[in-house]
CSV table of C-alpha atoms in Angstrom, one decimal:
chain,number,residue,atom,x,y,z
A,815,MET,CA,-0.2,-18.2,-46.2
A,816,ASN,CA,-3.1,-17.3,-48.4
A,817,THR,CA,-1.3,-18.7,-51.5
A,818,ASP,CA,-0.6,-22.0,-49.7
A,819,VAL,CA,-4.3,-22.4,-48.9
A,820,ALA,CA,-5.3,-21.6,-52.5
A,821,THR,CA,-2.9,-24.2,-53.9
A,822,GLY,CA,-3.3,-26.9,-51.3
A,823,SER,CA,-3.2,-30.5,-52.6
A,824,GLN,CA,-6.3,-32.3,-53.8
A,825,GLY,CA,-5.8,-34.7,-50.9
A,826,ASP,CA,-6.0,-31.9,-48.4
A,827,ARG,CA,-9.2,-30.6,-50.0
A,828,THR,CA,-10.8,-34.0,-50.0
A,829,THR,CA,-10.1,-34.9,-46.4
A,830,GLY,CA,-10.7,-31.4,-45.1
A,831,PHE,CA,-7.5,-31.5,-43.0
A,832,SER,CA,-4.4,-29.4,-43.3
A,833,PRO,CA,-2.0,-28.3,-40.6
A,834,LYS,CA,-1.9,-24.9,-42.2
A,835,ASN,CA,-5.7,-24.6,-42.3
A,836,VAL,CA,-5.8,-25.6,-38.6
A,837,LEU,CA,-3.4,-22.8,-37.8
A,838,LEU,CA,-5.4,-20.3,-39.8
A,839,VAL,CA,-8.4,-21.1,-37.6
A,840,VAL,CA,-6.7,-21.7,-34.2
A,841,VAL,CA,-4.3,-18.7,-34.2
A,842,PRO,CA,-7.0,-16.0,-34.9
A,843,LEU,CA,-9.3,-17.7,-32.4
A,844,ALA,CA,-6.6,-17.7,-29.7
A,845,ALA,CA,-5.9,-14.0,-30.5
A,846,LEU,CA,-9.6,-13.3,-30.2
A,847,VAL,CA,-9.8,-15.1,-26.8
A,848,ILE,CA,-6.8,-13.2,-25.5
A,849,ALA,CA,-8.2,-9.9,-26.8
A,850,VAL,CA,-11.6,-10.5,-25.1
A,851,PHE,CA,-10.0,-11.5,-21.8
A,852,GLY,CA,-7.6,-8.6,-22.1
A,853,THR,CA,-10.4,-6.2,-22.6
A,854,LEU,CA,-12.3,-7.6,-19.6
A,855,TYR,CA,-9.2,-7.3,-17.5
A,856,VAL,CA,-8.6,-3.7,-18.5
A,857,GLN,CA,-12.2,-2.9,-17.8
A,858,ALA,CA,-11.9,-4.5,-14.4
A,859,GLN,CA,-9.0,-2.3,-13.6
A,860,ARG,CA,-10.8,0.8,-14.7
A,861,GLU,CA,-14.1,0.0,-13.0
A,862,PRO,CA,-14.0,-0.7,-9.3
A,863,GLN,CA,-15.6,-4.0,-8.5
A,864,PRO,CA,-18.0,-4.9,-5.6
A,865,VAL,CA,-16.4,-7.3,-3.2
A,866,ASN,CA,-17.1,-9.7,-0.4
A,867,PHE,CA,-16.2,-7.0,2.0
A,868,LEU,CA,-16.6,-8.8,5.3
A,869,GLY,CA,-14.7,-11.7,3.9
A,870,SER,CA,-11.9,-9.3,2.9
A,871,VAL,CA,-11.8,-7.9,6.5
A,872,GLN,CA,-11.6,-11.4,8.0
A,873,GLN,CA,-8.7,-12.3,5.7
A,874,ALA,CA,-6.8,-9.1,6.6
A,875,LEU,CA,-7.2,-9.8,10.3
A,876,LEU,CA,-5.7,-13.3,10.1
A,877,ALA,CA,-2.2,-11.8,10.8
A,878,PRO,CA,-0.9,-12.6,14.3
A,879,THR,CA,-1.4,-10.1,17.0
A,880,GLY,CA,2.0,-10.9,18.6
A,881,LEU,CA,5.4,-11.8,17.3
A,882,ALA,CA,5.6,-14.9,15.1
A,883,ALA,CA,7.5,-18.0,16.1
A,884,GLY,CA,11.2,-17.5,16.1
A,885,LEU,CA,11.1,-13.8,16.9
A,886,VAL,CA,12.0,-12.9,20.5
A,887,ASP,CA,11.1,-9.8,22.5
A,888,LYS,CA,12.9,-10.0,25.9
A,889,ASP,CA,12.7,-6.3,26.7
A,890,GLY,CA,9.0,-6.1,26.2
A,891,ASP,CA,8.9,-3.3,23.6
A,892,LEU,CA,6.7,-5.4,21.3
A,893,VAL,CA,9.3,-5.6,18.5
A,894,ALA,CA,11.8,-8.4,17.7
A,895,ASP,CA,15.2,-8.2,19.4
A,896,ALA,CA,18.4,-8.5,17.4
A,897,PRO,CA,19.7,-12.1,17.3
A,898,THR,CA,22.0,-12.9,20.3
A,899,ASP,CA,24.4,-14.8,18.1
A,900,ALA,CA,26.4,-12.3,16.0
A,901,GLN,CA,26.7,-14.9,13.3
A,902,HIS,CA,23.1,-14.2,12.5
A,903,TRP,CA,23.6,-10.4,12.0
A,904,LEU,CA,23.3,-9.0,8.6
A,905,ASP,CA,26.0,-6.7,7.3
A,906,PRO,CA,25.3,-6.4,3.6
A,907,GLU,CA,27.5,-4.6,1.1
A,908,THR,CA,24.4,-3.1,-0.4
A,909,ILE,CA,21.5,-1.9,1.7
A,910,GLU,CA,18.2,-2.9,0.1
A,911,PHE,CA,15.9,0.1,0.8
A,912,GLU,CA,12.3,-0.3,-0.1
A,913,VAL,CA,9.9,2.7,-0.4
A,914,LEU,CA,6.2,2.9,-1.3
A,915,GLY,CA,4.7,4.3,-4.4
A,916,ASN,CA,3.5,3.5,-7.9
A,917,ASP,CA,6.1,5.2,-10.0
A,918,LEU,CA,9.7,4.1,-9.6
A,919,ALA,CA,11.2,6.9,-11.6
A,920,ARG,CA,9.4,9.5,-9.5
A,921,GLU,CA,10.5,7.8,-6.2
A,922,GLN,CA,14.1,7.6,-7.4
A,923,GLU,CA,14.1,11.3,-8.2
A,924,GLN,CA,12.5,12.2,-4.8
A,925,TRP,CA,14.8,10.0,-2.8
A,926,ALA,CA,18.0,10.7,-4.8
A,927,ASP,CA,19.6,13.2,-2.3
A,928,PHE,CA,18.7,11.0,0.7
A,929,VAL,CA,20.1,7.9,-0.9
A,930,THR,CA,23.4,9.7,-1.5
A,931,HIS,CA,23.4,10.9,2.1
A,932,LEU,CA,22.6,7.3,3.4
A,933,GLN,CA,25.5,5.9,1.4
A,934,GLN,CA,27.9,8.5,2.8
A,935,VAL,CA,26.9,7.9,6.4
A,936,THR,CA,26.8,4.1,6.3
A,937,GLY,CA,29.7,3.5,3.8
A,938,LYS,CA,27.4,1.1,2.0
A,939,ARG,CA,25.8,1.1,-1.5
A,940,VAL,CA,22.1,1.6,-1.4
A,941,HIS,CA,19.6,0.0,-3.8
A,942,LEU,CA,16.2,1.8,-3.8
A,943,MET,CA,13.3,-0.5,-4.5
A,944,LEU,CA,9.6,0.1,-4.9
A,945,ARG,CA,6.8,-1.7,-3.2
A,946,PRO,CA,3.7,-0.7,-5.2
A,947,GLU,CA,0.5,0.3,-3.4
A,948,GLN,CA,-2.1,-2.0,-4.9
A,949,LEU,CA,-5.3,-4.0,-4.3
A,950,GLY,CA,-4.2,-7.2,-2.6
A,951,VAL,CA,-2.9,-9.9,-4.9
A,952,ALA,CA,-2.0,-9.0,-8.5
A,953,PRO,CA,-1.7,-11.6,-11.4
A,954,GLY,CA,1.3,-13.9,-10.8
A,955,GLN,CA,1.5,-13.1,-7.1
A,956,ALA,CA,0.8,-15.6,-4.4
A,957,VAL,CA,0.5,-13.2,-1.5
A,958,PRO,CA,-0.6,-9.6,-0.9
A,959,PRO,CA,2.3,-7.0,-1.0
A,960,PRO,CA,2.4,-6.2,2.7
A,961,VAL,CA,2.7,-10.0,3.5
A,962,GLN,CA,5.4,-10.3,0.9
A,963,GLN,CA,7.2,-7.3,2.4
A,964,ALA,CA,7.1,-8.9,5.8
A,965,ARG,CA,8.5,-12.1,4.4
A,966,ASP,CA,11.3,-10.2,2.6
A,967,LEU,CA,12.3,-8.4,5.8
A,968,ARG,CA,12.2,-11.7,7.8
A,969,GLU,CA,14.4,-13.4,5.1
A,970,GLY,CA,16.9,-10.5,4.9
A,971,LYS,CA,16.0,-9.7,1.3
A,972,VAL,CA,15.0,-6.2,2.4
A,973,HIS,CA,17.1,-4.4,5.0
A,974,LEU,CA,15.3,-1.0,5.3
A,975,ALA,CA,11.7,-0.3,4.4
A,976,CYS,CA,9.0,2.3,4.5
A,977,LEU,CA,5.8,0.7,5.9
A,978,ASN,CA,2.4,2.0,5.4
A,979,THR,CA,0.5,2.7,8.6
A,980,GLY,CA,-1.8,-0.2,8.1
A,981,ALA,CA,1.1,-2.6,7.2
A,982,VAL,CA,3.2,-1.8,10.3
A,983,THR,CA,1.5,-4.4,12.5
A,984,ILE,CA,2.1,-7.3,10.1
A,985,GLY,CA,5.6,-6.0,9.3
A,986,VAL,CA,6.5,-6.1,13.0
A,987,ASN,CA,4.8,-9.3,14.0
A,988,GLU,CA,5.6,-11.5,10.9
A,989,GLY,CA,8.6,-9.7,9.4
A,990,GLY,CA,10.5,-8.7,12.5
A,991,ALA,CA,10.5,-5.1,11.3
A,992,VAL,CA,11.7,-2.5,13.9
A,993,PRO,CA,10.1,0.9,13.3
A,994,PHE,CA,12.5,3.7,14.3
A,995,CYS,CA,11.4,7.0,12.7
A,996,VAL,CA,8.8,8.9,10.8
A,997,MET,CA,8.5,12.1,8.8
A,998,ALA,CA,7.4,15.2,10.8
A,999,ASP,CA,7.0,18.9,10.5
A,1000,ASP,CA,9.5,21.6,11.5
A,1001,ASP,CA,8.3,21.3,15.1
A,1002,GLY,CA,8.7,17.6,15.2
A,1003,LYS,CA,5.0,16.9,15.1
A,1004,PHE,CA,3.9,14.0,13.0
A,1005,GLY,CA,0.7,12.1,12.0
A,1006,TYR,CA,-2.2,12.4,9.6
A,1007,GLN,CA,-5.9,12.3,9.7
A,1008,MET,CA,-8.2,9.9,7.9
A,1009,GLU,CA,-10.5,12.0,5.7
A,1010,ILE,CA,-13.6,11.0,3.9
A,1011,ILE,CA,-13.9,12.9,0.6
A,1012,VAL,CA,-16.8,13.2,-1.8
A,1013,PRO,CA,-17.3,14.9,-5.2
A,1014,ALA,CA,-17.8,18.6,-4.8
A,1015,LYS,CA,-21.3,18.5,-6.1
A,1016,SER,CA,-22.3,15.5,-4.0
A,1017,ARG,CA,-25.5,15.6,-2.0
A,1018,VAL,CA,-23.5,14.3,1.0
A,1019,GLN,CA,-22.7,16.9,3.6
A,1020,GLU,CA,-22.1,14.5,6.6
A,1021,VAL,CA,-21.1,10.9,7.1
A,1022,ALA,CA,-24.6,9.7,8.0
A,1023,GLN,CA,-25.8,10.6,4.5
A,1024,LEU,CA,-23.5,8.0,3.0
A,1025,LYS,CA,-26.2,5.4,3.8
A,1026,GLY,CA,-27.4,3.9,0.5
A,1027,SER,CA,-24.2,4.8,-1.4
A,1028,GLN,CA,-23.3,2.5,-4.3
A,1029,LYS,CA,-19.6,3.2,-4.5
A,1030,ILE,CA,-17.6,3.9,-1.4
A,1031,LEU,CA,-14.0,3.4,-2.6
A,1032,PHE,CA,-11.7,1.5,-0.3
A,1033,THR,CA,-8.1,0.4,-1.0
A,1034,SER,CA,-6.0,-2.5,0.3
A,1035,THR,CA,-7.3,-4.5,3.2
A,1036,TYR,CA,-4.0,-3.8,4.8
A,1037,SER,CA,-4.4,0.0,4.6
A,1038,HIS,CA,-5.2,1.9,7.8
A,1039,SER,CA,-6.7,5.1,6.3
A,1040,GLY,CA,-8.0,3.4,3.2
A,1041,PHE,CA,-9.7,0.5,4.9
A,1042,LYS,CA,-9.5,-0.4,8.6
A,1043,ALA,CA,-10.1,3.0,10.2
A,1044,PRO,CA,-12.9,4.1,8.0
A,1045,LEU,CA,-14.7,0.7,8.1
A,1046,THR,CA,-14.5,0.8,11.9
A,1047,LEU,CA,-15.7,4.4,12.0
A,1048,LEU,CA,-18.7,3.9,9.7
A,1049,TRP,CA,-19.7,0.7,11.5
A,1050,LYS,CA,-19.1,1.7,15.1
A,1051,GLU,CA,-19.9,5.4,15.2
A,1052,PHE,CA,-22.5,5.7,12.4
A,1053,GLN,CA,-24.0,2.2,12.4
A,1054,LEU,CA,-23.3,1.9,8.7
A,1055,GLN,CA,-22.5,-1.7,7.8
A,1056,PRO,CA,-20.9,-2.8,4.5
A,1057,GLU,CA,-23.2,-4.9,2.3
A,1058,ARG,CA,-26.2,-3.7,4.3
A,1059,ASP,CA,-26.1,0.1,4.3
A,1060,TYR,CA,-23.6,0.8,1.4
A,1061,THR,CA,-21.7,-1.0,-1.4
A,1062,ALA,CA,-18.0,-1.1,-0.9
A,1063,VAL,CA,-15.6,-1.4,-3.9
A,1064,PHE,CA,-11.9,-1.6,-4.1
A,1065,VAL,CA,-9.6,0.6,-6.2
A,1066,ASN,CA,-5.9,0.3,-6.7
A,1067,GLY,CA,-4.5,2.7,-4.2
A,1068,GLN,CA,-5.5,6.0,-2.6
A,1069,GLU,CA,-4.2,8.1,-5.4
A,1070,ARG,CA,-6.6,6.3,-7.7
A,1071,ALA,CA,-9.4,6.8,-5.2
A,1072,ILE,CA,-8.8,10.5,-4.9
A,1073,LYS,CA,-8.7,11.0,-8.6
A,1074,ASP,CA,-11.9,8.9,-9.1
A,1075,ILE,CA,-13.8,11.1,-6.5
A,1076,ALA,CA,-12.5,14.2,-8.3
A,1077,ALA,CA,-13.9,12.8,-11.5
A,1078,ASN,CA,-17.2,11.9,-9.9
A,1079,ARG,CA,-16.6,8.1,-10.4
A,1080,GLY,CA,-17.5,7.3,-6.8
A,1081,ASP,CA,-19.7,8.4,-3.9
A,1082,ALA,CA,-16.9,8.7,-1.3
A,1083,ALA,CA,-13.4,7.6,-0.4
A,1084,PRO,CA,-11.5,7.5,2.8
A,1085,VAL,CA,-7.9,8.8,2.3
A,1086,ALA,CA,-4.9,9.9,4.3
A,1087,SER,CA,-4.7,13.7,4.7
A,1088,ASP,CA,-1.0,13.9,4.0
A,1089,LEU,CA,-1.2,12.0,0.8
A,1090,LEU,CA,-4.2,14.0,-0.2
A,1091,GLN,CA,-2.2,17.2,0.1
A,1092,ARG,CA,0.7,15.9,-1.8
A,1093,ILE,CA,-1.5,14.8,-4.7
A,1094,ILE,CA,-3.4,18.1,-4.7
A,1095,SER,CA,0.0,20.0,-4.9
A,1096,ARG,CA,0.8,18.2,-8.1
A,1097,ASP,CA,-2.2,19.9,-9.8
A,1098,ASP,CA,-3.4,16.5,-11.3
A,1099,PHE,CA,-7.0,17.7,-10.8
A,1100,ALA,CA,-8.9,20.7,-9.7
A,1101,LYS,CA,-8.7,21.2,-5.9
A,1102,ASP,CA,-12.4,22.4,-5.8
A,1103,SER,CA,-13.6,19.1,-7.4
A,1104,ILE,CA,-13.7,17.4,-4.0
A,1105,ARG,CA,-14.9,18.1,-0.5
A,1106,SER,CA,-14.0,16.6,2.9
A,1107,VAL,CA,-17.0,15.6,5.1
A,1108,TYR,CA,-15.0,14.0,7.9
A,1109,GLN,CA,-11.6,14.2,9.5
A,1110,SER,CA,-10.4,11.7,12.2
A,1111,LYS,CA,-8.1,12.0,15.1
A,1112,THR,CA,-4.4,11.8,14.3
A,1113,PHE,CA,-2.8,8.5,13.4
A,1114,PRO,CA,0.9,7.8,13.0
A,1115,PRO,CA,2.1,8.1,9.4
A,1116,ALA,CA,4.1,5.6,7.3
A,1117,CYS,CA,7.2,4.7,9.2
A,1118,PHE,CA,10.8,3.6,8.4
A,1119,ALA,CA,11.9,0.3,9.8
A,1120,HIS,CA,15.0,-1.9,9.7
A,1121,ALA,CA,15.2,-5.6,9.7
A,1122,HIS,CA,15.7,-6.9,13.3
A,1123,GLN,CA,18.7,-8.9,12.3
A,1124,LEU,CA,20.6,-6.0,10.8
A,1125,HIS,CA,24.1,-5.6,12.4
A,1126,PRO,CA,23.7,-3.3,15.4
A,1127,GLU,CA,26.5,-0.9,14.3
A,1128,LEU,CA,24.9,-0.6,10.9
A,1129,VAL,CA,21.5,0.1,12.6
A,1130,GLN,CA,23.0,3.0,14.5
A,1131,LYS,CA,24.5,4.4,11.3
A,1132,VAL,CA,21.2,4.1,9.5
A,1133,LYS,CA,19.4,5.9,12.3
A,1134,THR,CA,22.0,8.7,12.3
A,1135,ALA,CA,21.6,9.1,8.6
A,1136,PHE,CA,17.8,9.6,8.9
A,1137,LEU,CA,17.7,11.7,12.0
A,1138,ASP,CA,20.6,14.0,10.9
A,1139,PHE,CA,19.6,14.3,7.2
A,1140,PRO,CA,19.6,18.0,6.2
A,1141,TRP,CA,16.3,18.5,4.4
A,1142,PRO,CA,16.6,22.1,3.1
A,1143,GLY,CA,17.1,22.3,-0.6
A,1144,THR,CA,16.8,18.6,-1.2
A,1145,SER,CA,14.7,16.5,-3.5
A,1146,LEU,CA,12.9,15.1,-0.5
A,1147,GLU,CA,12.0,18.5,0.9
A,1148,LYS,CA,10.5,19.4,-2.5
A,1149,ALA,CA,8.5,16.1,-2.6
A,1150,TYR,CA,7.0,16.4,0.9
A,1151,ALA,CA,6.6,20.1,1.4
A,1152,ALA,CA,2.9,20.1,0.6
A,1153,ALA,CA,2.3,17.6,3.4
A,1154,GLN,CA,4.3,19.8,5.7
A,1155,GLN,CA,6.9,17.1,6.3
A,1156,SER,CA,10.4,18.4,6.6
A,1157,ARG,CA,12.4,16.2,9.0
A,1158,PHE,CA,12.8,12.7,10.4
A,1159,VAL,CA,12.0,12.1,14.1
A,1160,PRO,CA,12.2,9.0,16.3
A,1161,ALA,CA,9.1,6.9,16.8
A,1162,THR,CA,8.4,3.6,18.4
A,1163,TYR,CA,5.9,0.8,17.7
A,1164,GLN,CA,5.0,0.3,21.3
A,1165,ALA,CA,4.0,4.0,22.0
A,1166,ASP,CA,3.2,5.6,18.7
A,1167,TRP,CA,1.2,2.7,17.0
A,1168,GLN,CA,-1.1,2.1,19.9
A,1169,PRO,CA,-4.0,4.0,18.1
A,1170,VAL,CA,-3.6,1.7,15.1
A,1171,ARG,CA,-3.6,-1.5,17.2
A,1172,ASP,CA,-6.8,-0.1,18.9
A,1173,VAL,CA,-8.6,0.2,15.6
A,1174,GLU,CA,-7.6,-3.3,14.6
A,1175,ASP,CA,-8.9,-4.6,18.0
A,1176,HIS,CA,-12.2,-2.7,17.5
A,1177,LEU,CA,-12.6,-4.1,14.0
A,1178,ALA,CA,-12.0,-7.7,15.2
A,1179,ALA,CA,-14.6,-7.1,17.9
A,1180,LEU,CA,-17.2,-5.8,15.4
A,1181,LEU,CA,-16.7,-8.9,13.2
A,1182,LYS,CA,-17.3,-11.2,16.2
A,1183,THR,CA,-20.7,-9.4,16.9
A,1184,LYS,CA,-21.5,-9.7,13.2
A,1185,ASN,CA,-20.8,-13.4,13.2
């Protein structure tokens, strides 16, 4: 192209116009613009950004508190009943099974033995999918992941799913999800605590000392331990309001929040205790680089739920596959041993998720007093 410019016609040089000359200017300029915006985007991903926190809370609480139109609960257990017309039951050849995480290869390895077991019990193929844990809406997405997950369940695109604690309510009310089991320890006990962690060398020894913090790291507005529970705790029990007493920033998932605190890139972060133990067990950072200054009461962990319109016989086979799965020596046991999770046990939305619904009610009440 340099030769073409040097030997361009006299007419081109006289008028000052040449398509090739234009391209020589426009293409590098476009590349520069893309590079600048790309750099800004990468920096935004690396550096947690302050947010309109109360606006985010209000947005997250727009989800219905009861079943959406078209979903029926005649038995009063707070979840959608199966369709009465058998023509509306789903009996897929392949079960679309969605789990949570940020690394598909890792999740496929961890769930490999269980997927094989599920296929054997149900007689169906199983396709494992990943629902990334992320901060709300990513580029190209129209809705937050938990909302999209609920829609996919409602539309029958997902048949079986792992729902984060904070996404269970919207999954049930909008997606017609029916929680049926959770991971538990050898004794059948389940649940986690919301912990607030700080860098090991932080001046903060108790929650009240977080006043004036410039970077308290929260995750998705649909996260229970990473958003709803800690916000309610700080506001209700310690009179620490976002935007007044501390600056809240969002990071892309609790794993990122934990690693940022370990690297002293934040003042504090609320995280789920079971996830914290799993990440610590991977030796991704020094265990003594963080401290916990608060531990909550027990909340229900992530649950496994089926689409309400799944064929009742298939539902029973799925439940059997979960509850009878032999954990010892499996990839799943290895993955969850650090969190002391070693079996599946039954759970219900009505009974076991009451503490979560209570937190959401408290948060809604706090917002009303703020407004």
